[in-house]
Amino acid sequence: MRLLLMGPPGAGKGTQAVAIAERFGIPAISTGDIFRANVAQQSPLGRTAQQYMDAGEYVPDEVTNAMVAGRLSDPDCADGFLLDGYPRTLQQVDELDAILERGDTALDAVVLVEADPGELVRRLMLRAEAQGRVDDTDEVIRRRLEVYAAETAPLAAQYAERGLLATVDGLGPVDVVAERILSALVAKSSAGS
Ligand code: AP5
C-alpha cells in the first residue's frame, strides 16, 4: 500500500496515520514529525525548518522534497508507506510523482480527512493547553489554515482526477473516523481491482 493522508491542521492526520499504517504493516511518515525531531536536535535541517514552522509557513519545497526523497529510499519503504502531510504544494506533487516513477511504483489511494474550521481550531487550542506545541497559538493556527487553503486544498482535485481520492468526515470519535478511513480504502481497492 502506498497511501497519502491529507487534511487541514487539526483534521487528525497524525492521529489516524499511526493506526492505518499499523493495519497495513507500512511505515507512517509525517513530515511535521521529522521536522520537529530535527528542531529538537537543532540539526541544520531543524534550524532551517524552525523559522518557517514557528510562523505557520511551509518549509521550502527543495528542503522538504530532499528530506522525503531520502526517507522514501529507506528499505522499510520498499513495500509501501503512508505519507502524512506530504505533498502540500504542486512542486511536492511533482517530486513525489518523479520518485514513484523512478521506483516503477504508484500510489494506491489518497485520503482527505475533513473537519469544519471551528472544530479544527478547538482541537488545536486544546492541544496547545495540553502540549504547548509552539505553532498552536491563535495567530499561527490562523496562518496555518490560510496556507493550507491556498496551497494544499487545491491538490485534492488533482488526485480526484486520477481516481485516487477518498474524502472522509473527520468529525466524531477517533475510532469511528479510523473505521471510515479503512472502509474508504477498502472501497477504493475493490473499485481499482
Ligand atoms: P504538521 O505537524 O503536519 O502540522 P499540521 O499539518 O498543521 O497538522 P497537525 O499536526 O496540527 O494536525 P493533524 O491533522 O495531524 O491532526 P492531529 O492528529 O495532530 O506540520 C507542522 C509544520 O511542519 C507545518 O506547518 C510546516 O511548517 C511544516 N511542514 C510539514 N510538512 C510539510 C510539507 N510537506 N511541506 C512544507 N512544510 C511542511 O490532531 C490534532 C489534535 O486533535 C490532537 O490533539 C488530537 O488528539 C486531536 N484529535 C484528533 N482526532 C480527533 C477527533 N476525531 N476528535 C477529537 N480530537 C481529535
CSV table of C-alpha atoms and ligand atoms in Angstrom, one decimal:
chain,number,residue,atom,x,y,z
A,1,MET,CA,0.0,0.0,0.0
A,2,ARG,CA,1.3,3.5,-0.9
A,3,LEU,CA,-1.0,6.0,0.7
A,4,LEU,CA,-1.3,9.7,1.3
A,5,LEU,CA,-3.2,11.3,4.2
A,6,MET,CA,-4.2,14.9,3.5
A,7,GLY,CA,-6.2,17.4,5.5
A,8,PRO,CA,-6.1,20.8,7.2
A,9,PRO,CA,-4.2,21.3,10.5
A,10,GLY,CA,-6.1,19.5,13.3
A,11,ALA,CA,-8.1,17.2,11.0
A,12,GLY,CA,-6.5,14.2,12.7
A,13,LYS,CA,-3.9,13.2,10.1
A,14,GLY,CA,-1.2,12.3,12.7
A,15,THR,CA,-3.7,10.5,15.0
A,16,GLN,CA,-5.1,8.4,12.2
A,17,ALA,CA,-1.8,7.8,10.3
A,18,VAL,CA,-0.3,5.6,13.0
A,19,ALA,CA,-3.4,3.2,13.2
A,20,ILE,CA,-3.7,2.9,9.4
A,21,ALA,CA,0.0,2.3,8.9
A,22,GLU,CA,-0.1,-0.4,11.5
A,23,ARG,CA,-3.0,-2.0,9.9
A,24,PHE,CA,-1.2,-2.3,6.6
A,25,GLY,CA,2.2,-3.0,8.1
A,26,ILE,CA,3.8,0.0,6.5
A,27,PRO,CA,5.7,3.0,8.0
A,28,ALA,CA,3.8,6.2,8.8
A,29,ILE,CA,5.9,9.1,7.6
A,30,SER,CA,5.0,12.5,9.0
A,31,THR,CA,7.0,15.4,7.5
A,32,GLY,CA,5.8,17.5,10.5
A,33,ASP,CA,7.2,14.9,13.0
A,34,ILE,CA,10.5,14.6,11.1
A,35,PHE,CA,10.9,18.4,11.1
A,36,ARG,CA,10.0,18.6,14.8
A,37,ALA,CA,12.6,15.9,15.7
A,38,ASN,CA,15.2,17.9,13.8
A,39,VAL,CA,14.2,21.1,15.5
A,40,ALA,CA,14.5,19.3,18.9
A,41,GLN,CA,18.0,18.2,18.0
A,42,GLN,CA,18.9,21.6,16.5
A,43,SER,CA,20.3,19.8,13.4
A,44,PRO,CA,21.0,22.0,10.3
A,45,LEU,CA,17.7,20.8,8.9
A,46,GLY,CA,15.9,21.7,12.1
A,47,ARG,CA,17.4,25.1,12.3
A,48,THR,CA,16.2,25.8,8.7
A,49,ALA,CA,12.8,24.4,9.3
A,50,GLN,CA,12.1,26.1,12.7
A,51,GLN,CA,11.7,29.6,11.4
A,52,TYR,CA,9.0,28.5,8.9
A,53,MET,CA,7.2,26.2,11.3
A,54,ASP,CA,7.0,28.8,14.1
A,55,ALA,CA,5.4,31.2,11.7
A,56,GLY,CA,2.9,28.7,10.3
A,57,GLU,CA,4.6,28.8,6.8
A,58,TYR,CA,5.6,25.8,4.8
A,59,VAL,CA,9.3,24.8,4.8
A,60,PRO,CA,10.7,25.4,1.3
A,61,ASP,CA,10.0,22.7,-1.3
A,62,GLU,CA,13.6,22.0,-2.1
A,63,VAL,CA,14.3,21.3,1.6
A,64,THR,CA,11.1,19.2,2.1
A,65,ASN,CA,11.5,17.3,-1.1
A,66,ALA,CA,15.1,16.3,-0.4
A,67,MET,CA,14.1,15.1,3.0
A,68,VAL,CA,11.2,13.0,1.7
A,69,ALA,CA,13.2,11.5,-1.2
A,70,GLY,CA,15.8,10.4,1.3
A,71,ARG,CA,13.2,8.9,3.7
A,72,LEU,CA,11.4,7.0,0.9
A,73,SER,CA,14.7,5.4,-0.2
A,74,ASP,CA,15.0,3.7,3.2
A,75,PRO,CA,14.5,-0.1,3.0
A,76,ASP,CA,11.3,-0.1,5.2
A,77,CYS,CA,9.5,1.9,2.4
A,78,ALA,CA,10.2,-0.7,-0.3
A,79,ASP,CA,6.8,-2.4,0.0
A,80,GLY,CA,4.7,0.6,0.9
A,81,PHE,CA,4.3,3.7,3.1
A,82,LEU,CA,1.8,6.2,4.4
A,83,LEU,CA,2.8,9.8,3.9
A,84,ASP,CA,1.1,12.2,6.4
A,85,GLY,CA,1.3,15.8,5.4
A,86,TYR,CA,3.2,15.4,2.1
A,87,PRO,CA,2.8,16.6,-0.6
A,88,ARG,CA,1.4,20.0,0.3
A,89,THR,CA,2.4,22.0,-2.8
A,90,LEU,CA,2.3,21.4,-6.6
A,91,GLN,CA,6.1,21.1,-6.6
A,92,GLN,CA,5.9,18.4,-4.0
A,93,VAL,CA,3.2,16.5,-6.0
A,94,ASP,CA,5.6,16.6,-9.0
A,95,GLU,CA,8.5,15.5,-6.9
A,96,LEU,CA,6.5,12.6,-5.4
A,97,ASP,CA,5.4,11.6,-8.9
A,98,ALA,CA,9.1,11.5,-10.0
A,99,ILE,CA,10.1,9.4,-7.0
A,100,LEU,CA,7.4,6.9,-7.7
A,101,GLU,CA,8.1,6.8,-11.4
A,102,ARG,CA,11.8,6.1,-10.7
A,103,GLY,CA,10.8,3.2,-8.4
A,104,ASP,CA,8.3,2.0,-11.0
A,105,THR,CA,5.6,2.2,-8.4
A,106,ALA,CA,2.4,4.2,-8.0
A,107,LEU,CA,0.0,5.5,-5.3
A,108,ASP,CA,-2.9,3.3,-4.3
A,109,ALA,CA,-5.1,6.0,-2.6
A,110,VAL,CA,-5.2,9.5,-1.2
A,111,VAL,CA,-7.3,10.0,1.9
A,112,LEU,CA,-8.6,13.6,2.6
A,113,VAL,CA,-9.8,14.0,6.2
A,114,GLU,CA,-12.1,16.9,6.6
A,115,ALA,CA,-13.5,18.9,9.5
A,116,ASP,CA,-15.0,22.4,9.8
A,117,PRO,CA,-12.7,25.3,10.8
A,118,GLY,CA,-14.4,25.7,14.2
A,119,GLU,CA,-13.6,22.2,15.2
A,120,LEU,CA,-10.0,22.4,13.9
A,121,VAL,CA,-9.3,25.5,16.0
A,122,ARG,CA,-11.0,23.9,19.0
A,123,ARG,CA,-8.8,20.8,18.8
A,124,LEU,CA,-5.6,22.8,18.2
A,125,MET,CA,-6.3,25.1,21.2
A,126,LEU,CA,-6.9,22.1,23.4
A,127,ARG,CA,-3.6,20.6,22.3
A,128,ALA,CA,-2.0,24.0,23.0
A,129,GLU,CA,-3.1,23.7,26.6
A,130,ALA,CA,-2.1,20.1,26.9
A,131,GLN,CA,1.2,20.0,25.0
A,132,GLY,CA,2.2,23.6,24.3
A,133,ARG,CA,3.2,23.0,20.7
A,134,VAL,CA,4.9,26.2,19.5
A,135,ASP,CA,2.7,26.6,16.4
A,136,ASP,CA,-0.6,26.1,18.2
A,137,THR,CA,-1.2,29.7,19.0
A,138,ASP,CA,-4.2,31.8,17.8
A,139,GLU,CA,-2.2,33.7,15.2
A,140,VAL,CA,-0.2,30.8,13.9
A,141,ILE,CA,-3.2,28.5,13.7
A,142,ARG,CA,-4.9,31.1,11.6
A,143,ARG,CA,-1.9,31.3,9.3
A,144,ARG,CA,-1.6,27.5,9.0
A,145,LEU,CA,-5.3,27.3,8.0
A,146,GLU,CA,-4.8,30.0,5.4
A,147,VAL,CA,-1.7,28.4,3.9
A,148,TYR,CA,-3.4,25.0,3.8
A,149,ALA,CA,-6.4,26.6,1.9
A,150,ALA,CA,-4.2,28.4,-0.6
A,151,GLU,CA,-1.5,25.8,-1.2
A,152,THR,CA,-2.7,22.3,-0.3
A,153,ALA,CA,-6.5,22.2,-0.6
A,154,PRO,CA,-6.4,22.6,-4.4
A,155,LEU,CA,-4.2,19.5,-4.7
A,156,ALA,CA,-7.2,17.2,-3.8
A,157,ALA,CA,-8.7,17.9,-7.2
A,158,GLN,CA,-5.6,16.6,-8.9
A,159,TYR,CA,-5.8,13.3,-7.1
A,160,ALA,CA,-9.6,13.1,-7.6
A,161,GLU,CA,-8.9,13.4,-11.4
A,162,ARG,CA,-6.6,10.5,-11.1
A,163,GLY,CA,-9.3,8.5,-9.4
A,164,LEU,CA,-7.3,8.2,-6.2
A,165,LEU,CA,-9.1,10.5,-3.8
A,166,ALA,CA,-11.3,9.3,-0.9
A,167,THR,CA,-12.8,12.1,1.2
A,168,VAL,CA,-13.6,11.2,4.8
A,169,ASP,CA,-15.5,13.1,7.5
A,170,GLY,CA,-13.1,13.7,10.4
A,171,LEU,CA,-15.7,14.6,12.9
A,172,GLY,CA,-16.5,12.2,15.7
A,173,PRO,CA,-14.6,9.7,17.9
A,174,VAL,CA,-11.1,8.8,16.7
A,175,ASP,CA,-12.0,5.1,16.3
A,176,VAL,CA,-15.1,6.0,14.2
A,177,VAL,CA,-13.0,8.2,11.9
A,178,ALA,CA,-10.5,5.3,11.6
A,179,GLU,CA,-13.2,2.9,10.5
A,180,ARG,CA,-14.4,5.4,7.9
A,181,ILE,CA,-10.9,5.7,6.5
A,182,LEU,CA,-10.5,1.9,6.4
A,183,SER,CA,-13.9,1.5,4.7
A,184,ALA,CA,-13.0,4.1,2.2
A,185,LEU,CA,-9.7,2.3,1.4
A,186,VAL,CA,-11.4,-1.0,1.0
A,187,ALA,CA,-13.9,0.6,-1.3
A,188,LYS,CA,-11.1,2.2,-3.3
A,189,SER,CA,-9.1,-1.0,-3.6
A,190,SER,CA,-12.2,-3.0,-4.8
A,191,ALA,CA,-13.1,-0.3,-7.3
A,192,GLY,CA,-9.5,-0.4,-8.6
A,193,SER,CA,-9.2,-4.2,-8.8
B,1,AP5,P1,2.3,19.1,10.8
B,1,AP5,O1,2.8,18.6,12.1
B,1,AP5,O2,1.9,18.1,9.8
B,1,AP5,O3,1.1,20.1,11.2
B,1,AP5,P2,-0.4,20.3,10.5
B,1,AP5,O4,-0.5,19.9,9.1
B,1,AP5,O5,-0.7,21.7,10.9
B,1,AP5,O6,-1.2,19.2,11.3
B,1,AP5,P3,-1.4,18.9,12.8
B,1,AP5,O7,-0.3,18.1,13.3
B,1,AP5,O8,-1.7,20.2,13.6
B,1,AP5,O9,-2.8,18.2,12.7
B,1,AP5,P4,-3.2,16.7,12.2
B,1,AP5,O10,-4.1,16.8,11.1
B,1,AP5,O11,-2.0,15.9,12.1
B,1,AP5,O12,-4.1,16.3,13.5
B,1,AP5,P5,-3.6,15.6,14.8
B,1,AP5,O13,-3.8,14.1,14.6
B,1,AP5,O14,-2.3,16.0,15.2
B,1,AP5,O15,3.3,20.2,10.2
B,1,AP5,C1,3.8,21.2,11.0
B,1,AP5,C2,4.6,22.2,10.2
B,1,AP5,O16,5.7,21.5,9.5
B,1,AP5,C3,3.9,22.8,9.0
B,1,AP5,O17,3.1,24.0,9.5
B,1,AP5,C4,5.0,23.2,8.1
B,1,AP5,O18,5.7,24.4,8.6
B,1,AP5,C5,6.0,22.0,8.2
B,1,AP5,N1,5.7,21.0,7.2
B,1,AP5,C6,5.2,19.8,7.4
B,1,AP5,N2,5.0,19.1,6.3
B,1,AP5,C7,5.4,20.0,5.3
B,1,AP5,C8,5.4,19.9,3.9
B,1,AP5,N3,5.0,18.8,3.2
B,1,AP5,N4,5.9,21.0,3.2
B,1,AP5,C9,6.3,22.1,3.8
B,1,AP5,N5,6.3,22.3,5.2
B,1,AP5,C10,5.8,21.2,5.9
B,1,AP5,O19,-4.8,16.1,15.8
B,1,AP5,C11,-4.8,17.4,16.2
B,1,AP5,C12,-5.4,17.4,17.6
B,1,AP5,O20,-6.8,17.0,17.5
B,1,AP5,C13,-4.7,16.4,18.6
B,1,AP5,O21,-4.7,17.0,19.9
B,1,AP5,C14,-5.6,15.2,18.6
B,1,AP5,O22,-5.5,14.4,19.7
B,1,AP5,C15,-7.0,15.8,18.3
B,1,AP5,N6,-7.8,14.9,17.5
B,1,AP5,C16,-7.5,14.1,16.5
B,1,AP5,N7,-8.6,13.4,16.0
B,1,AP5,C17,-9.6,13.8,16.8
B,1,AP5,C18,-11.0,13.5,16.8
B,1,AP5,N8,-11.6,12.6,15.9
B,1,AP5,N9,-11.8,14.1,17.8
B,1,AP5,C19,-11.3,15.0,18.6
B,1,AP5,N10,-10.0,15.3,18.7
B,1,AP5,C20,-9.2,14.8,17.8
